[in-house]
XYZ file of C-alpha atoms in Angstrom:
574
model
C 59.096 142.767 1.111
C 61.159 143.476 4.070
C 59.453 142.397 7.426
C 58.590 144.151 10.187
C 61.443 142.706 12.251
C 63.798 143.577 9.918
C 62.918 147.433 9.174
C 62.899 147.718 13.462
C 66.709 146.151 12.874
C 67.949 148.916 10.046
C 65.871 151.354 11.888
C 67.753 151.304 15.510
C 70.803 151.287 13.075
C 70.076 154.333 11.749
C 70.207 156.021 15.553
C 72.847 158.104 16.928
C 74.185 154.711 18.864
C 76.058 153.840 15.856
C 78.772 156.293 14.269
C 78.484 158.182 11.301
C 80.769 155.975 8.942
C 78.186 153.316 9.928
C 75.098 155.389 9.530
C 76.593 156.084 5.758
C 77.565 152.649 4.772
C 73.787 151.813 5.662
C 72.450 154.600 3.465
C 74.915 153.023 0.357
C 73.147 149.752 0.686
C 69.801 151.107 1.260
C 70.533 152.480 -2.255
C 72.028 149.403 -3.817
C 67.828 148.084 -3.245
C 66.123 145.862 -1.057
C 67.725 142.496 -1.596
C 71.096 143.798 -0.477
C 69.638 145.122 2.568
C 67.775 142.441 3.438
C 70.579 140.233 2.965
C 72.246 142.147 5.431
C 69.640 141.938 8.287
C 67.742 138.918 7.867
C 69.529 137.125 10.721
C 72.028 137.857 12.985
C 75.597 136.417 12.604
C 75.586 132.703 14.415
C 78.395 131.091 16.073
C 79.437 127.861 13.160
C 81.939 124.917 13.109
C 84.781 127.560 12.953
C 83.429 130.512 15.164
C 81.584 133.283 12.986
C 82.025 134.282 9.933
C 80.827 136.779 7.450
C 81.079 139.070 4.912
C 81.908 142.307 5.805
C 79.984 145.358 6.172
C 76.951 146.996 8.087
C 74.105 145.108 9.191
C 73.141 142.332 12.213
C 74.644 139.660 9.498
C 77.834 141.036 8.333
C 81.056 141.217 10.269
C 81.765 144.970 11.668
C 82.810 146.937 14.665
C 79.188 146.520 16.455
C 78.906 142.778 15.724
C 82.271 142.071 16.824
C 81.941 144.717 19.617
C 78.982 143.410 20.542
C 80.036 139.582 20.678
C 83.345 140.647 22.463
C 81.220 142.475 24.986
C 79.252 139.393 26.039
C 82.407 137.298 26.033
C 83.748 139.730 28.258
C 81.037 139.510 30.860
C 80.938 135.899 30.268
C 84.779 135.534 31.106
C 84.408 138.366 34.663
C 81.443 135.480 35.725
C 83.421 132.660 35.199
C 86.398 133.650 36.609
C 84.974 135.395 39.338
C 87.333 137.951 41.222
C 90.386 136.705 39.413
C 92.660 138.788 37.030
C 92.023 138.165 33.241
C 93.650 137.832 30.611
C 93.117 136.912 26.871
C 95.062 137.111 23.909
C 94.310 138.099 20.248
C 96.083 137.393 16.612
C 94.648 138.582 13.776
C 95.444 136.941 9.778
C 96.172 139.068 5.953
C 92.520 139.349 5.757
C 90.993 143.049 4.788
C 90.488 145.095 8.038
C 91.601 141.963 10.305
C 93.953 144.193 11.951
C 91.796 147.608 12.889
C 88.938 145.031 14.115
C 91.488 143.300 15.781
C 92.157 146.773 17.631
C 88.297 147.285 18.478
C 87.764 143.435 20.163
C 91.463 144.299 22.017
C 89.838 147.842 22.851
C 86.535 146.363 24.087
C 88.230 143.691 26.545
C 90.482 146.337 27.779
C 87.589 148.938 28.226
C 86.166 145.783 30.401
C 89.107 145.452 32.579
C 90.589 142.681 30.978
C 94.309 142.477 30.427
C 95.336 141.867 26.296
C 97.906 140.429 24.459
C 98.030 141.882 20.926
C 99.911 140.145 18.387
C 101.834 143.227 16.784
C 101.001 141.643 13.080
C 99.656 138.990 11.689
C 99.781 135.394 12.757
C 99.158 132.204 12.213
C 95.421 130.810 13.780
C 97.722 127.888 15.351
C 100.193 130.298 17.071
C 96.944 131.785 18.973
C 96.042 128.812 20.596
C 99.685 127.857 21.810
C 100.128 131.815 23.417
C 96.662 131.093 25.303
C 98.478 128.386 27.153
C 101.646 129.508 27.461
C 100.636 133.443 28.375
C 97.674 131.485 31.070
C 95.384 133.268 29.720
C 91.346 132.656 30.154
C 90.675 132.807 26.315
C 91.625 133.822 22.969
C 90.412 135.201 19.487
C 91.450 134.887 16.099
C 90.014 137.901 13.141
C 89.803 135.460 10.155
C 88.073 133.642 7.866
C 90.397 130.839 6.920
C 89.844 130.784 3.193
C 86.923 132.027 2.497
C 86.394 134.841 -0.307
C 88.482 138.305 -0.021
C 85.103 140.136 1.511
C 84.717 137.769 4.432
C 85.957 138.208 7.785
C 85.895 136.067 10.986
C 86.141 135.780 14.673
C 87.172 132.346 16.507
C 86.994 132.138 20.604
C 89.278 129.624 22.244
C 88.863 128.866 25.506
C 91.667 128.633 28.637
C 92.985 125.348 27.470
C 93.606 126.456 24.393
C 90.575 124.935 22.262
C 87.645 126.473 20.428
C 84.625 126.848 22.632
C 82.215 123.868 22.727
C 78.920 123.041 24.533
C 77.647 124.280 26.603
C 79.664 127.169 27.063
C 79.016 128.049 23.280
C 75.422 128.380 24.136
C 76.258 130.184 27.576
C 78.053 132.654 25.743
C 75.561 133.043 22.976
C 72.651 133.753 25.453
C 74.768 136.251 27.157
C 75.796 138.341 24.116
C 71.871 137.876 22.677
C 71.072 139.489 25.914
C 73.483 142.477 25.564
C 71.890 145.784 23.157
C 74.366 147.497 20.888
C 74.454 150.650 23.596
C 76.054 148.125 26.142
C 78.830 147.726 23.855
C 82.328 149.865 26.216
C 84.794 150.488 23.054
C 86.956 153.254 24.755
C 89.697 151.426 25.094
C 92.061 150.974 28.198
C 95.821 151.503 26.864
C 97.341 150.290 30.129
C 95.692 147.143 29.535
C 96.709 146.216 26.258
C 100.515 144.853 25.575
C 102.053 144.713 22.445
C 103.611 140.859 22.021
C 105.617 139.334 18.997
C 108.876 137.664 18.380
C 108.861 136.423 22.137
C 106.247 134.028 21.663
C 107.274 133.421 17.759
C 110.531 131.844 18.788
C 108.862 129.802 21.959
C 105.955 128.477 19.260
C 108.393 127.382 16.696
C 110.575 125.858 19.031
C 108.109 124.027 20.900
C 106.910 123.258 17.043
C 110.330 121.163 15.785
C 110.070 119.436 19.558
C 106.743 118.018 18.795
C 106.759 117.267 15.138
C 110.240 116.122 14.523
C 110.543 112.555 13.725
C 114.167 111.782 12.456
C 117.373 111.219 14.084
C 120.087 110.932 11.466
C 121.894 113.869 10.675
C 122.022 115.532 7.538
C 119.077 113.509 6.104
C 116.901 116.595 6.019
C 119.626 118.703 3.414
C 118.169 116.332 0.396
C 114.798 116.955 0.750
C 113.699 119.926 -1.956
C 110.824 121.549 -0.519
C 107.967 123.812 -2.282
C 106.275 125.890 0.113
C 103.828 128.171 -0.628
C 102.011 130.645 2.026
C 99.052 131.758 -0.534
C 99.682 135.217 0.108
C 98.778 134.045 4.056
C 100.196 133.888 7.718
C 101.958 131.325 7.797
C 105.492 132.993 6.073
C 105.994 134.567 9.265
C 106.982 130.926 10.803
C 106.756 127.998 8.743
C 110.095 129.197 6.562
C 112.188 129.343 9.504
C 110.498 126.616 11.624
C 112.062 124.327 8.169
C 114.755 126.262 8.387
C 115.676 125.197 12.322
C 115.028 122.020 12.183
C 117.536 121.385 9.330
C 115.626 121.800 5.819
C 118.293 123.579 3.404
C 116.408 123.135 0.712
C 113.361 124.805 1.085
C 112.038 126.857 -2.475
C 109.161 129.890 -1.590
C 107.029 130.785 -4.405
C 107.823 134.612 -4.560
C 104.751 135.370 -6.377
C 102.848 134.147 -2.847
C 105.548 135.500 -0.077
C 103.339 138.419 0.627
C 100.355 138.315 2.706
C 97.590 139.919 0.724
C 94.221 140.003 1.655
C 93.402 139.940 -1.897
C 94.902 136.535 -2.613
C 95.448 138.080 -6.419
C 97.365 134.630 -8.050
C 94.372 132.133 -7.012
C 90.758 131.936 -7.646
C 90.041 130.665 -3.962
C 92.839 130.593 -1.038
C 92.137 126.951 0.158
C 94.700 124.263 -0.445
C 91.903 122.122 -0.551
C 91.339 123.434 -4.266
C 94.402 121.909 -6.457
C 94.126 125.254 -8.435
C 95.533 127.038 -5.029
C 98.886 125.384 -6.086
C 99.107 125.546 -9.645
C 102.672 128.289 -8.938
C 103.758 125.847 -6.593
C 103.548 122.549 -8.879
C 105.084 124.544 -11.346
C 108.452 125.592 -8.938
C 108.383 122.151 -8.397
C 109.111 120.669 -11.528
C 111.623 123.637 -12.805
C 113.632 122.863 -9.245
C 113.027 119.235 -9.284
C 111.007 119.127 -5.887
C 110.430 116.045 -3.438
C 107.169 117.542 -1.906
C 104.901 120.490 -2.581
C 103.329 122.116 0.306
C 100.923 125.029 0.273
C 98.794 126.566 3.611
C 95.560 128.481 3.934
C 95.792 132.212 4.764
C 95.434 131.251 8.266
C 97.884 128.731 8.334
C 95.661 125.802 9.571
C 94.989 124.159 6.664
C 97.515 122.232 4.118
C 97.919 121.237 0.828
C 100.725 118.523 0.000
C 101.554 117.067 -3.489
C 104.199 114.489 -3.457
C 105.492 112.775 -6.630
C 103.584 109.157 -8.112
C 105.460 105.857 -9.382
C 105.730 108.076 -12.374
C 107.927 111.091 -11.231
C 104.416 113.146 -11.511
C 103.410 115.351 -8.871
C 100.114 114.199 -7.213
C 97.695 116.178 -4.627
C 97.089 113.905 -1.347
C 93.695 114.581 -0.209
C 92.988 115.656 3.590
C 92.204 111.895 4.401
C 95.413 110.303 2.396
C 97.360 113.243 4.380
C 95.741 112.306 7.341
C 96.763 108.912 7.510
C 99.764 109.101 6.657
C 100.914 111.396 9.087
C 99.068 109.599 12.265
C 100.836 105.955 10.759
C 104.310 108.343 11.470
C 103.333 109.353 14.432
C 102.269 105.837 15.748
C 105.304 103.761 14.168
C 107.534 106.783 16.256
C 105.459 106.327 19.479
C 106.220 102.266 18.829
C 109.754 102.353 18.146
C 110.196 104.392 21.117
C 107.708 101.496 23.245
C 105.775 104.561 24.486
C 102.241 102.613 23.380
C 100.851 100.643 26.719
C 97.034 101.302 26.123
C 97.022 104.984 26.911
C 97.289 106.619 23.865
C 94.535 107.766 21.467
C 93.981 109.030 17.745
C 91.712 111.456 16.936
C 88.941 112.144 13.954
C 85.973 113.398 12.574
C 82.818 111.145 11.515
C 82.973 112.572 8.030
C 86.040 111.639 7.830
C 87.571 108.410 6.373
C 86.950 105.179 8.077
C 90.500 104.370 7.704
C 91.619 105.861 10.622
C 90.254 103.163 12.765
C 91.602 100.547 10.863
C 94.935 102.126 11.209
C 94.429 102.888 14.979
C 93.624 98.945 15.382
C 96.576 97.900 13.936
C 98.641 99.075 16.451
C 96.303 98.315 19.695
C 95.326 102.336 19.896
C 91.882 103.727 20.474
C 90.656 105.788 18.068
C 88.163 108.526 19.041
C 85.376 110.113 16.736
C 83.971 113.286 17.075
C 81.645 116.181 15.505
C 83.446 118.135 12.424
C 85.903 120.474 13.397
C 89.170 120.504 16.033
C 87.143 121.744 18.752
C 85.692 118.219 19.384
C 89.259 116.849 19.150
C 90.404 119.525 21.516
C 87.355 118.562 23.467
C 88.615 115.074 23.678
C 92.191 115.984 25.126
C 90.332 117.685 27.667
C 87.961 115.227 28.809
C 90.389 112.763 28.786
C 93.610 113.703 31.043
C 94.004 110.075 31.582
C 94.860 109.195 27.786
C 97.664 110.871 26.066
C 97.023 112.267 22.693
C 99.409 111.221 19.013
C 97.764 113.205 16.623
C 94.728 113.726 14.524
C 92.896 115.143 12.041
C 89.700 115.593 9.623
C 89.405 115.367 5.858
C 89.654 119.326 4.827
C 92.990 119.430 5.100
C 93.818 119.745 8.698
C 96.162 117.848 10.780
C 97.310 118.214 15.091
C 100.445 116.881 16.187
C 100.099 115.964 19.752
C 98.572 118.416 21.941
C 100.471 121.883 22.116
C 98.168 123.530 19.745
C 94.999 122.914 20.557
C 93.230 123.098 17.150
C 94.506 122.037 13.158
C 97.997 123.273 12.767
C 99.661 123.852 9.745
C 103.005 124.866 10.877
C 103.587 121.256 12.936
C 101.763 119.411 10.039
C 104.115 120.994 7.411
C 107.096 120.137 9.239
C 105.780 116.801 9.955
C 105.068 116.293 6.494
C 108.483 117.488 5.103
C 109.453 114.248 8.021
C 107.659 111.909 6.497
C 109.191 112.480 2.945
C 112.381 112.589 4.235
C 112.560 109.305 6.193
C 110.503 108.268 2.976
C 113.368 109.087 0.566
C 116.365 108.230 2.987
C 114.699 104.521 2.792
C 114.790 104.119 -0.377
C 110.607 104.557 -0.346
C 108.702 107.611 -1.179
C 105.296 109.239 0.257
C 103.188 108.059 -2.458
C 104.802 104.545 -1.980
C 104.201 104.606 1.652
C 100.595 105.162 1.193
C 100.238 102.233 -1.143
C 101.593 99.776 1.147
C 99.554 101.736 3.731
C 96.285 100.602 1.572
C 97.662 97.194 0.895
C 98.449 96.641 4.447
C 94.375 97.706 5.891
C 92.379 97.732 2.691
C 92.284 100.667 0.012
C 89.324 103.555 1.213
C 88.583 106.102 -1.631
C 86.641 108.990 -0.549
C 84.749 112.039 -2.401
C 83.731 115.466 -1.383
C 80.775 117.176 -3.116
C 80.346 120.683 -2.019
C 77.092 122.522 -3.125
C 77.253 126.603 -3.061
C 74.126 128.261 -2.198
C 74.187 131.714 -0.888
C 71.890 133.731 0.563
C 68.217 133.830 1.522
C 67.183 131.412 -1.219
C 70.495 128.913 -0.651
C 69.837 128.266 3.229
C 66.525 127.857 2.540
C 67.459 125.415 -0.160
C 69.843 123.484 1.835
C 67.638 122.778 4.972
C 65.022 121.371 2.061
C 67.747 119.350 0.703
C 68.589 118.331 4.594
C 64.850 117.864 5.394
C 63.919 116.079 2.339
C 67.131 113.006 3.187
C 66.290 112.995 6.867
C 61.722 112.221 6.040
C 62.572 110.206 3.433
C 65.894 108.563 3.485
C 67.020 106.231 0.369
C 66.822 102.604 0.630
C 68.698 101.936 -1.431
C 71.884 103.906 -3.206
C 73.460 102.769 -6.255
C 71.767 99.221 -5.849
C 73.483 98.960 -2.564
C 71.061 98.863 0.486
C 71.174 101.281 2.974
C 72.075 99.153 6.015
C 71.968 101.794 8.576
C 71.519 105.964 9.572
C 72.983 108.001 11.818
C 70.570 110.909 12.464
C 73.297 113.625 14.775
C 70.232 116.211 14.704
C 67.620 113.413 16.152
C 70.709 111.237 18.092
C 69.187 108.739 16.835
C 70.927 105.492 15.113
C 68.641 103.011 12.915
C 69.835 99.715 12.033
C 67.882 98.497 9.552
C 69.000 95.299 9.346
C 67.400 94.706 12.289
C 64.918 97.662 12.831
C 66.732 98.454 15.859
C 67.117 102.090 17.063
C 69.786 103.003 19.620
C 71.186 106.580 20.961
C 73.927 108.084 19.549
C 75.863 109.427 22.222
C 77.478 112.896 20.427
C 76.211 116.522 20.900
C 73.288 117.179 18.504
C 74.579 118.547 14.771
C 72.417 118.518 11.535
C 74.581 115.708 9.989
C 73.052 112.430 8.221
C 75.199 109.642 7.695
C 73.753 106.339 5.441
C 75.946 103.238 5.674
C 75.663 100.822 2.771
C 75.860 96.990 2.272
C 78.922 96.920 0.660
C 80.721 99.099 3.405
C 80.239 102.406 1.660
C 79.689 105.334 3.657
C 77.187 108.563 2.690
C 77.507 111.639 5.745
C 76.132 114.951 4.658
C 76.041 118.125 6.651
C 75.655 121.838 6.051
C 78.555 123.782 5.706
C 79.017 125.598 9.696
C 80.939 128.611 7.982
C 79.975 128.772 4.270
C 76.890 128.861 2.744
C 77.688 125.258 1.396
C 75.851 121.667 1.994
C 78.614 118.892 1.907
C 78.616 115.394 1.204
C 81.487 112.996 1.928
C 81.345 109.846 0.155
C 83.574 106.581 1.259
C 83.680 103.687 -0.575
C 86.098 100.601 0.170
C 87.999 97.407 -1.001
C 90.293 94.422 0.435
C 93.296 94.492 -1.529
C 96.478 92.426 -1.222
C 98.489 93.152 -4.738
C 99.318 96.351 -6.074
C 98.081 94.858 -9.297
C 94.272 94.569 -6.956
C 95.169 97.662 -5.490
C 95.216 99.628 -9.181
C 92.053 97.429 -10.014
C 90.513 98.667 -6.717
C 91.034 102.007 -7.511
C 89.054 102.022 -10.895
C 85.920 99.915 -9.120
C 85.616 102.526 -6.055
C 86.319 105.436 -8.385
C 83.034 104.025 -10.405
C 80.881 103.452 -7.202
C 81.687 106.907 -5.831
C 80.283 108.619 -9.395
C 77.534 105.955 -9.627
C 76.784 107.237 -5.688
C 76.789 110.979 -6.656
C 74.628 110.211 -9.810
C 72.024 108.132 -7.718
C 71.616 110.969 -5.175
C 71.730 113.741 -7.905
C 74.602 115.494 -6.731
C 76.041 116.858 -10.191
């Protein structure tokens, strides 16, 4: 039965404030039956980890003109009172994604229609380029129409602030209460043309430049020519840059998969566009072996996001996972900023506290702080900003996303990839290779294995199943998991920490997020969270082991690979 609260929703869409196209697509679902339309209107879309994102369509819960129009009218107002009697300015990029370039085209109309100067990427763009022409064109914000790699029907829209990060708190909430405030009739679409300039190549070549300045690594010429390189843009963004960032920094050898080149909102040759999912880069495992390839790399449609498969002590390709990928690039990164003696106690690493432990072991070893913050760049972003003092190496989280030092202010593909293709080649030009690298890596700080389960659940039902699931951890947390005792919790949604060992409570001194985090006996490591832009509820499970041998390291793996599946079996995660 559709509530009262609902029906007044679909009703005031139904007036003449919305246009006919919209009043049509309404009457379409209205005949498709009540679950569709109340799927449509049951909540309004929320701001997540990675801005909002929806499927498209009509309805208070589906990306379309009036919810973008709507949120780009508050942001609007919100940007005129807090830059009071200044010029503004903003600038927008849109990815391959179905209708990301007309909606692109309302948001740049509504800012315009507000008096608010745009810059319109002509085309598509990579997310990462966004953030780098918010700084460089000074401009008060920015906004990305995407949806990373979600599904074909979903569309997104990501607000980045003046230094060229994703909004946090409390100016997340600010502008939330100010676009909650706002009714769909206070929404100014008729655009201003003289407001809105066209920009393109200009800022390409600045970006990729400033790219192969920040992520380049090696010094000896001609190293680069005998690297063979994979790439693969999954039918996404990042072709517009990443082939000819390679390509100026001195990678000859650089093999696209053809059947990927071009950007299709469709994403017709995978099942999901996420190089997170090792059947993303089935093409681009196969080009590798038929050319003979050093390193496979593959990016998300928005071109924040990588994949990387580099070859084993067997000549077989193997996927790294976001954490292995992780590391490896930061222990670049810091061995560069060592060589160079550019670490005095001023430097920082940055990650995520679902993401692997590792990181801090690494940072240790070479006398660097490492900072810890919610999921998502924004809270690395966050930390740049709210520390000027420190100066920033890199960082990243386990899905896949990596920042090289702090020109883009959020995960960037284009610097990771090239970073990446770095690594491999100082790897191979030492007589070493990735894979070994990160074995000596493991020997050198102990070997962490981690495990993501992701549980779908869309719709009504699936929220309300995951905030059970949530509820049901946080009143009545294990005491035990896969006879290990739980030895601690980290409650993010209470800010509480409980020791257990001790009965001790203390505060935990991060914003509020529904994340749960159980630390074991043995060192073992249990976060969950709910998915901020899927309808997903994650769980990342670490599990550890002091090694010294790669004969103990091989035995390692086996024993953690056993502990993680007796883990997921204990908690019923299967």
């Amino acid at each position: 039965m559709v509530s009262t609260d609902i029906l007044a929703k679909i009703t005031t869409w139904k007036s003449d404030i919305f246009d006919a196209e919209t009043q049509q697509q309404l009457r379409d679902l209205e005949a498709q039956g009540q679950k569709e339309l109340l799927e449509a209107f049951y909540k309004d879309l929320e701001f997540g980890t990675g801005g909002m994102r929806g499927i498209m369509g009509v309805g208070t819960n589906r990306i379309n003109k009036y919810t973008l129009g709507k949120s780009t009218q508050g942001l609007s107002d919100y940007l005129h009172s807090s830059f009071p009697n200044q010029p503004i300015s903003v600038a927008i990029a849109f990815d391959c994604r179905h209708n990301s370039d007309t909606l692109a085209q309302v948001v740049a109309n509504v800012f315009s229609a507000n008096d608010i100067k745009v810059y319109l990427f002509e085309s598509l763009r990579p997310t990462p380029e966004l953030s780098f022409a918010v700084r460089k064109l000074q401009c008060q914000a920015g906004i990305v129409l995407t949806a990373s790699h979600n599904p074909p029907e979903y569309n997104g829209y990501k607000v980045y602030w003046n230094d060229g990060g994703q909004l946090v708190p409390p100016q997340d909430k600010e502008l939330i209460a100010v676009i909650d405030a706002l009714q769909y009739q206070d929404i100014r679409f008729e655009p201003k043309p003289e407001h809105i300039t066209k920009i393109g190549a200009e800022i390409d070549q600045e970006f990729i430049k400033s790219t192969i300045q920040n992520a380049t690594i090696l010094q000896k010429a001609g190293a680069r020519d005998d690297l063979k390189i994979v790439f693969t843009s999954l039918h996404g963004t990042s072709i517009t840059v990443v082939p000819e960032t390679l390509k100026k920094a001195g990678y000859s050898q650089v093999h696209i998969v053809e059947e990927q080149k071009t950007p299709d909102g469709n994403f017709p040759t995978v099942v999901s566009p996420n190089p997170e999912e090792p059947e993303a880069l089935t093409l681009a495992l196969a080009l590798a072996e038929k050319v003979g390839a050093d390193i496979v790399i593959g990016t998300d449609p928005d071109c924040d996001r990588l994949g990387v498969a580099v070859r084993n002590n067997e000549g077989k390709m193997e996927l790294l996972n976001g954490n292995q990928l992780m590391i490896l690039l930061t222990a670049l990164l810091l061995e560069k900023w060592q060589s160079e003696k550019r670490l005095n106690g001023k430097q920082f690493v940055g990650s995520t506290i679902v993401s692997t432990p590792m990181m801090h072991a690494l940072a240790e070893s070479y006398d660097v702080r490492c900072m810890v913050g919610l999921t998502g760049f924004k809270w690395i972003a966050k930390m740049i900003k709210d520390h000027p003092e420190l100066e920033f190496i890199g960082g990243g989280e386990e899905s896949f996303g990596y920042m090289v030092g702090d020109n883009v202010r959020d995960k960037d593909a284009v610097a990771s990839t090239l970073l990446a293709c770095e690594l491999a080649t100082y790897a191979k030009a030492s007589g070493s290779s990735v894979y070994n690298e990160l074995q000596n890596l493991y020997i050198d700080l102990g070997y962490f294995h981690e495990t993501l389960i992701s549980l779908t659940k869309k719709g009504i039902d699936g929220l309300a199943e995951i905030q059970a699931m949530m509820t049901g951890f946080r009143n009545d947390p294990p005491r035990s998991i896969a006879g290990q005792a739980v030895v601690m919790i980290e409650d993010y949604l209470t800010s509480k920490c409980i020791d257990l060992t001790v009965n001790r409570e203390e505060e935990l001194d991060l914003p509020k997020s529904d994340v749960l985090i159980f630390y074991l006996a043995d060192g073992s490591k249990i976060a969950m969270r709910p998915s901020g832009t899927e309808p997903k509820i994650k769980f990342y499970v670490s599990v550890t082991a002091a090694v010294e041998t790669h004969e103990e390291l091989q035995a390692a793996k086996l024993e953690c690979k056993e502990h993680v599946a007796a883990i997921v079996a204990d908690l019923n995660l299967n």
